[in-house]
C-alpha positions as CSV (number, residue, x, y, z in Angstrom):
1,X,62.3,74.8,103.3
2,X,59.5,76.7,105.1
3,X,61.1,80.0,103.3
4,X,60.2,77.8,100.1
5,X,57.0,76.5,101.0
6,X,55.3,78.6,104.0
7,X,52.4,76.2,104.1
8,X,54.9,72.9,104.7
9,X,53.1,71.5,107.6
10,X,55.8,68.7,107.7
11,X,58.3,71.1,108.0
12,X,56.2,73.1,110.5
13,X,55.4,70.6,112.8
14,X,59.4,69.2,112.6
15,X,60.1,73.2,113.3
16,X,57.6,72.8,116.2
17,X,58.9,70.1,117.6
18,X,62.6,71.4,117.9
19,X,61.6,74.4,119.5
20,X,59.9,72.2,122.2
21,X,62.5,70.0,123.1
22,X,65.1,73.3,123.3
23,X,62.1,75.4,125.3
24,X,62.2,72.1,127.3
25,X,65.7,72.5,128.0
26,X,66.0,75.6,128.8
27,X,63.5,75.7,131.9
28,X,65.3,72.9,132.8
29,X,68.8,73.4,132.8
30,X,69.1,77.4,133.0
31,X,66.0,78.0,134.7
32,X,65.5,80.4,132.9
33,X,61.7,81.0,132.6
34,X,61.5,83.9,129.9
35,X,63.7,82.1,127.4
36,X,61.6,78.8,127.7
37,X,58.3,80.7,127.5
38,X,59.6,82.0,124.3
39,X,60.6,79.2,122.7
40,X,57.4,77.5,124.0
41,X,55.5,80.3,122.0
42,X,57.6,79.7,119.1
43,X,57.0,75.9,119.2
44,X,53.2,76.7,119.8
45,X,52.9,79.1,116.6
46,X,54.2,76.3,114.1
47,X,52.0,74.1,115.6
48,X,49.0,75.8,115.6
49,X,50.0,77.0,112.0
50,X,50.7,72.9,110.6
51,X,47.2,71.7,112.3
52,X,45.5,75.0,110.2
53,X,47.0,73.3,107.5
54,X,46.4,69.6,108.0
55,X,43.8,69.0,110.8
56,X,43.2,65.3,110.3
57,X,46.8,64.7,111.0
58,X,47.3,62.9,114.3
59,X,50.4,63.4,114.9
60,X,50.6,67.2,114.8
61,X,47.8,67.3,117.9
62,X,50.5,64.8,119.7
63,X,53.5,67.8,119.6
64,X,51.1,70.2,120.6
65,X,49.4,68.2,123.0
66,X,53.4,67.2,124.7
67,X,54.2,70.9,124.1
68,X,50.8,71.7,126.5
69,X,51.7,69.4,129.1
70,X,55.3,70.1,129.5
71,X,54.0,73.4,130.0
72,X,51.4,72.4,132.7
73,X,48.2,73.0,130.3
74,X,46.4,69.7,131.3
75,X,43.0,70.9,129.9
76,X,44.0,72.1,126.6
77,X,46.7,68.9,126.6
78,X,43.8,66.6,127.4
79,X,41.8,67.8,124.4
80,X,44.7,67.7,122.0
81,X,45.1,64.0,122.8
82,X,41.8,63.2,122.6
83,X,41.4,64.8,119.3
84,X,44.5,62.5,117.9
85,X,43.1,59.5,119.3
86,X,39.8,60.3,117.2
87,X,41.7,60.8,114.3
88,X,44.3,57.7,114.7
89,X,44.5,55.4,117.6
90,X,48.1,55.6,118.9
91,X,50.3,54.8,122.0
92,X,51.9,58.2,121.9
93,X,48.5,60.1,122.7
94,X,47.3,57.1,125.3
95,X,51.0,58.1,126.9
96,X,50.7,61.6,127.7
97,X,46.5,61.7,127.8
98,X,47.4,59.5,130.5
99,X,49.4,62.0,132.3
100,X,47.5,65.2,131.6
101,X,44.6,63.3,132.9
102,X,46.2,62.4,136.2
103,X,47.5,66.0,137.2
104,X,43.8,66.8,136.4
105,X,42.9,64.1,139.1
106,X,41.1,61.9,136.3
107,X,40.5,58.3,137.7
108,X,40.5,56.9,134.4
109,X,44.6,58.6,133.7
110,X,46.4,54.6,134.6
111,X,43.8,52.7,132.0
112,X,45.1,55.0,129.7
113,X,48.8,54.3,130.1
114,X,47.8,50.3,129.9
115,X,46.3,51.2,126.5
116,X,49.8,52.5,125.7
117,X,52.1,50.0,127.0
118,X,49.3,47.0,125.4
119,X,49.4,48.7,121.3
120,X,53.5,49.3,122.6
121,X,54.8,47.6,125.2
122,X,58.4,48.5,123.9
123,X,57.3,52.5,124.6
124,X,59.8,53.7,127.5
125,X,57.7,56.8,128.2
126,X,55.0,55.1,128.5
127,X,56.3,53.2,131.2
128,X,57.6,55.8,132.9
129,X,53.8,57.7,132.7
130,X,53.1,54.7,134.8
131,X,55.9,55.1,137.2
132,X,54.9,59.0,137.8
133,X,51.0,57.8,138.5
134,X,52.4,54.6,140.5
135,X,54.6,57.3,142.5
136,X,51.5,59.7,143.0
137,X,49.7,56.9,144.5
138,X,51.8,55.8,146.6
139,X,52.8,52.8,145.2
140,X,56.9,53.2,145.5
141,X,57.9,49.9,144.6
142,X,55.5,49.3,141.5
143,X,57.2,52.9,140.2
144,X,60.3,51.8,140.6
145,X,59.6,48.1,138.6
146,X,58.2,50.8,136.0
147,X,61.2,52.7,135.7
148,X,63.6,49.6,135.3
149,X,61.6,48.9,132.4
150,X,62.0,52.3,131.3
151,X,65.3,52.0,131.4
152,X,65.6,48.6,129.4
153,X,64.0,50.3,127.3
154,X,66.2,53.9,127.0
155,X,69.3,53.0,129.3
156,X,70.8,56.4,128.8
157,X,67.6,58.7,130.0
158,X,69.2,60.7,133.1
159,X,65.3,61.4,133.7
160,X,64.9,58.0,134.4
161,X,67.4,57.3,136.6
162,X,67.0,60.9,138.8
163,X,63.7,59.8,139.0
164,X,64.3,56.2,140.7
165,X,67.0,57.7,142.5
166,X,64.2,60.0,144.3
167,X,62.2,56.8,145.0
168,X,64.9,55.0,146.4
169,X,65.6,58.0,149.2
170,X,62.4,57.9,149.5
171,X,62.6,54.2,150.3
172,X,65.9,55.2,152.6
173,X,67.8,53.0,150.2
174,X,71.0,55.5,150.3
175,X,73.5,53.5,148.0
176,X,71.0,53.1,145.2
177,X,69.9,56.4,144.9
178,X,73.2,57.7,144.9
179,X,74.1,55.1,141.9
180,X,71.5,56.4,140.1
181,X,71.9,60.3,140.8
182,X,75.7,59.3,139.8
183,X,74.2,57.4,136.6
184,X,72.3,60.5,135.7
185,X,75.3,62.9,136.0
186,X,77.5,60.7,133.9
187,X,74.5,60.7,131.0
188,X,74.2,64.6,131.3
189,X,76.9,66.6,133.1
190,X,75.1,69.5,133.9
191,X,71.8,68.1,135.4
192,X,71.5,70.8,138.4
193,X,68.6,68.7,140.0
194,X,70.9,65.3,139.9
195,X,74.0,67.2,141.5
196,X,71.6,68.5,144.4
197,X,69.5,65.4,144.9
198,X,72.8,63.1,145.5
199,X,74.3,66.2,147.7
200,X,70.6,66.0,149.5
201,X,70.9,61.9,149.8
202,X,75.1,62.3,151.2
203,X,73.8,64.9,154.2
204,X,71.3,62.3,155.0
């Protein structure tokens, strides 16, 4: 399409968010740092290129604004999200503005994760933004009742579950995290992390 009709911004911003999820992937399951960082920049260039195009669209300033934070830019991530929520109040932008605004130690990062889960409640990220700030906090148990809801929510997230399996040995609750590192294996076969957290929660 986009060899059709350069200036698609649908297409664009579809394009964009492909190569996010796969630049995701990559850093994730290969490690592979180079690779990621170029799809990232690929995923970054038909963003950029779709907002030129259509700047009042909120949604386009959402896949940027995940594409920043998976990519640790909390500052440029913040702004993104702020900018869709000025355009078009959504749960999607109160989600992840409420994570970029924890890692930049903003006190006001959980009351925008309550925005999310109030215009959303049926969100499973957005839970699981609460868990992560719950966790940070030190609040183990109330991150855990946040990723159970997750999980109602997306049963079959191995994030989820590798997640609560970390709280749990945390918690020196050996049998469940070891269900859930199992659970997480099961949904995605080669999660590296999952295989070594369970091997880490057997030795101890």
């Amino acid at each position: 399409v986009l060899a059709a009709q350069s200036k698609n911004a649908k297409c664009l911003y579809y394009r964009g968010s492909a190569f996010t999820e796969l630049a995701i992937a990559k850093r994730e399951d290969d490690d592979d740092q180079r690779s990621a960082a170029d799809l990232a920049q690929r995923a970054l260039a038909d963003l950029n290129k779709a907002i030129e195009i259509s700047p009042r669209e909120y949604l386009y300033y959402n896949g940027r604004g995940q594409l920043l934070l998976e990519f640790e830019y909390f500052k440029e991530a913040r702004a993104d999200l702020e900018k869709s929520l000025s355009i078009e109040p959504n749960f999607v932008a109160h989600t992840y503005l409420g994570l970029a605004k924890h890692y930049l130690e903003d006190e006001t990062a959980m009351a925008e994760v309550e925005k999310a889960i109030k215009l959303y409640p049926k969100f499973g990220e957005a839970h699981y933004a609460r868990a992560i700030i719950n966790r940070d906090n030190g609040n183990l148990k109330n991150a855990i009742s946040d990723l159970n809801e997750a999980l109602k929510l997306s049963n079959n997230n191995e994030k989820y579950y590798n997640i609560r399996g970390m709280l749990f040995f945390r918690l020196q609750d050996g049998n469940a995290a070891v269900a859930d590192f199992t659970r997480a294996i099961k949904e995605k076969p080669d999660f590296a992390m999952a295989y070594f957290n369970r091997a880490i929660t057997y030795k101890t």
